[in-house]
PDB file of C-alpha atoms in Angstrom:
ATOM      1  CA  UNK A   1     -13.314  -0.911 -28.145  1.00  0.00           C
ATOM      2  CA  UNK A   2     -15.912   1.226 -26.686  1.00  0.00           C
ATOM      3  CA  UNK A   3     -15.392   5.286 -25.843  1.00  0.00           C
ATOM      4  CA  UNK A   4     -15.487   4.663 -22.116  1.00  0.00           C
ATOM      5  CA  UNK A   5     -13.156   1.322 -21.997  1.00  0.00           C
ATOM      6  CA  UNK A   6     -10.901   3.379 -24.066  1.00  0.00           C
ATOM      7  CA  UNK A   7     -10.751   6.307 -21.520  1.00  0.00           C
ATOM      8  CA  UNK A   8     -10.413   3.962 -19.273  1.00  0.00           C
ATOM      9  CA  UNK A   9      -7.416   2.556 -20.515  1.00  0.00           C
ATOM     10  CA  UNK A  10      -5.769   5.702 -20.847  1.00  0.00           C
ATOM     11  CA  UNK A  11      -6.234   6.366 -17.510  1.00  0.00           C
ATOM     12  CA  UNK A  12      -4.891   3.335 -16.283  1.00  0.00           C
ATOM     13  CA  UNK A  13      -1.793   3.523 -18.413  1.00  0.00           C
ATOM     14  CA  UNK A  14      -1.552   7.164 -17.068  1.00  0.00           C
ATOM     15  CA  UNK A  15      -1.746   5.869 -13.075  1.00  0.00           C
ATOM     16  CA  UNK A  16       0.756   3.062 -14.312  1.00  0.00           C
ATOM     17  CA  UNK A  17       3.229   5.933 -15.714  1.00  0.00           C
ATOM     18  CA  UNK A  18       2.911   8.248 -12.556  1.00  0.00           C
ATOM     19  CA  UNK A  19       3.705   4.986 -10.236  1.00  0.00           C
ATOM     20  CA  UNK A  20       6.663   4.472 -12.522  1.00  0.00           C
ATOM     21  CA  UNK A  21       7.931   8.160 -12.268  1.00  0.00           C
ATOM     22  CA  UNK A  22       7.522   7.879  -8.446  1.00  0.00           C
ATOM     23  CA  UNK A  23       9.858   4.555  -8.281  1.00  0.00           C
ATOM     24  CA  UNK A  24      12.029   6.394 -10.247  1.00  0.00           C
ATOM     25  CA  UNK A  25      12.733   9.219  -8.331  1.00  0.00           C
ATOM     26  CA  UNK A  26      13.032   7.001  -4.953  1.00  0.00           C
ATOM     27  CA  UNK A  27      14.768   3.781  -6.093  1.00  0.00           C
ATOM     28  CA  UNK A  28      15.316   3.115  -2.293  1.00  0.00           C
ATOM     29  CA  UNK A  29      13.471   0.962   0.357  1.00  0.00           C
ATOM     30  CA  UNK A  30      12.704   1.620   3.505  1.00  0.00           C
ATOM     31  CA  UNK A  31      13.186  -0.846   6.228  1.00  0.00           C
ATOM     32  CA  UNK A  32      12.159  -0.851   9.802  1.00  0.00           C
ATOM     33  CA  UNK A  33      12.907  -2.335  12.965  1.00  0.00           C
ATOM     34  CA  UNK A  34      11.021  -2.577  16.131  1.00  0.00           C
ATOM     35  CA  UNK A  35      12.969  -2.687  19.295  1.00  0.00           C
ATOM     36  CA  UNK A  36      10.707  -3.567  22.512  1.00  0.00           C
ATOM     37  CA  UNK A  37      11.437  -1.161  25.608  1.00  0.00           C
ATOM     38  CA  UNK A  38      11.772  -2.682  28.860  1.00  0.00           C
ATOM     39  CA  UNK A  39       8.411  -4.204  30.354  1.00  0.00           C
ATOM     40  CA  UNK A  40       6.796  -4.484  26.827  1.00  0.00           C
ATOM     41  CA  UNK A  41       5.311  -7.608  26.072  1.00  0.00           C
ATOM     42  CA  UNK A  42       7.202  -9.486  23.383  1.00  0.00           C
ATOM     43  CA  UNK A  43       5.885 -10.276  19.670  1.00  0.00           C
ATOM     44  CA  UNK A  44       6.212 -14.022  20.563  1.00  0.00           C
ATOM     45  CA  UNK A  45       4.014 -13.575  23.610  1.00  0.00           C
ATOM     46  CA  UNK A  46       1.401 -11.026  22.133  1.00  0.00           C
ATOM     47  CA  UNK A  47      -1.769 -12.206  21.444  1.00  0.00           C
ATOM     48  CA  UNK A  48      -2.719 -12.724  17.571  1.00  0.00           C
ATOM     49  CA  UNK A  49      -5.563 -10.982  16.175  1.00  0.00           C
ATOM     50  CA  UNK A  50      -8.837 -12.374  15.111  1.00  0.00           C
ATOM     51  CA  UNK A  51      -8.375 -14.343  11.730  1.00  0.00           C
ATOM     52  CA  UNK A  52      -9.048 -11.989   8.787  1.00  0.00           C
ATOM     53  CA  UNK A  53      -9.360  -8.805  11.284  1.00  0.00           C
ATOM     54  CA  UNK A  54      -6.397  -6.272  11.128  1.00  0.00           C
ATOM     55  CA  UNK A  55      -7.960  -4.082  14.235  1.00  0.00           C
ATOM     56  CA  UNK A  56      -8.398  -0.976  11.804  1.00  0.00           C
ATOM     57  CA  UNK A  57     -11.908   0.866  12.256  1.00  0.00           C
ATOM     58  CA  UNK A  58     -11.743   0.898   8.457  1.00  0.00           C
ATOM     59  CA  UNK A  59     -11.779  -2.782   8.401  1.00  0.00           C
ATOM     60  CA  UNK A  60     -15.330  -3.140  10.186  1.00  0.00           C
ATOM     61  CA  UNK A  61     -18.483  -3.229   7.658  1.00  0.00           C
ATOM     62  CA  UNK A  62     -20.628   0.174   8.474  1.00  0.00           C
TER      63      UNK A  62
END
């Protein structure tokens, strides 16, 4: 194995290990519910958005 795929590999196992140490220290999961206020449109009724689109700016091609 090259220098650079081995570095590489280091760092990867390194990310993995940090992510692990994170789910350690918060074993829990959060869960949310949405609640609509009165005159809000309903999920059932809203429209859908465009197929493969999530509406985030990020999302767009610059």
């Amino acid at each position: 194995m090259c220098m650079a795929c081995e570095e590489m590999d280091l760092y990867y196992r390194y990310l993995d290990a940090v992510e692990e140490a994170k789910r350690k220290a918060q074993p829990w999961e959060c869960e949310v519910t949405v609640f609509p206020q009165d005159g809000a449109p309903s999920i059932a009724s809203a429209k859908p958005a465009a197929a493969g689109k999530s509406g985030f700016a990020c999302d767009e091609p610059e």
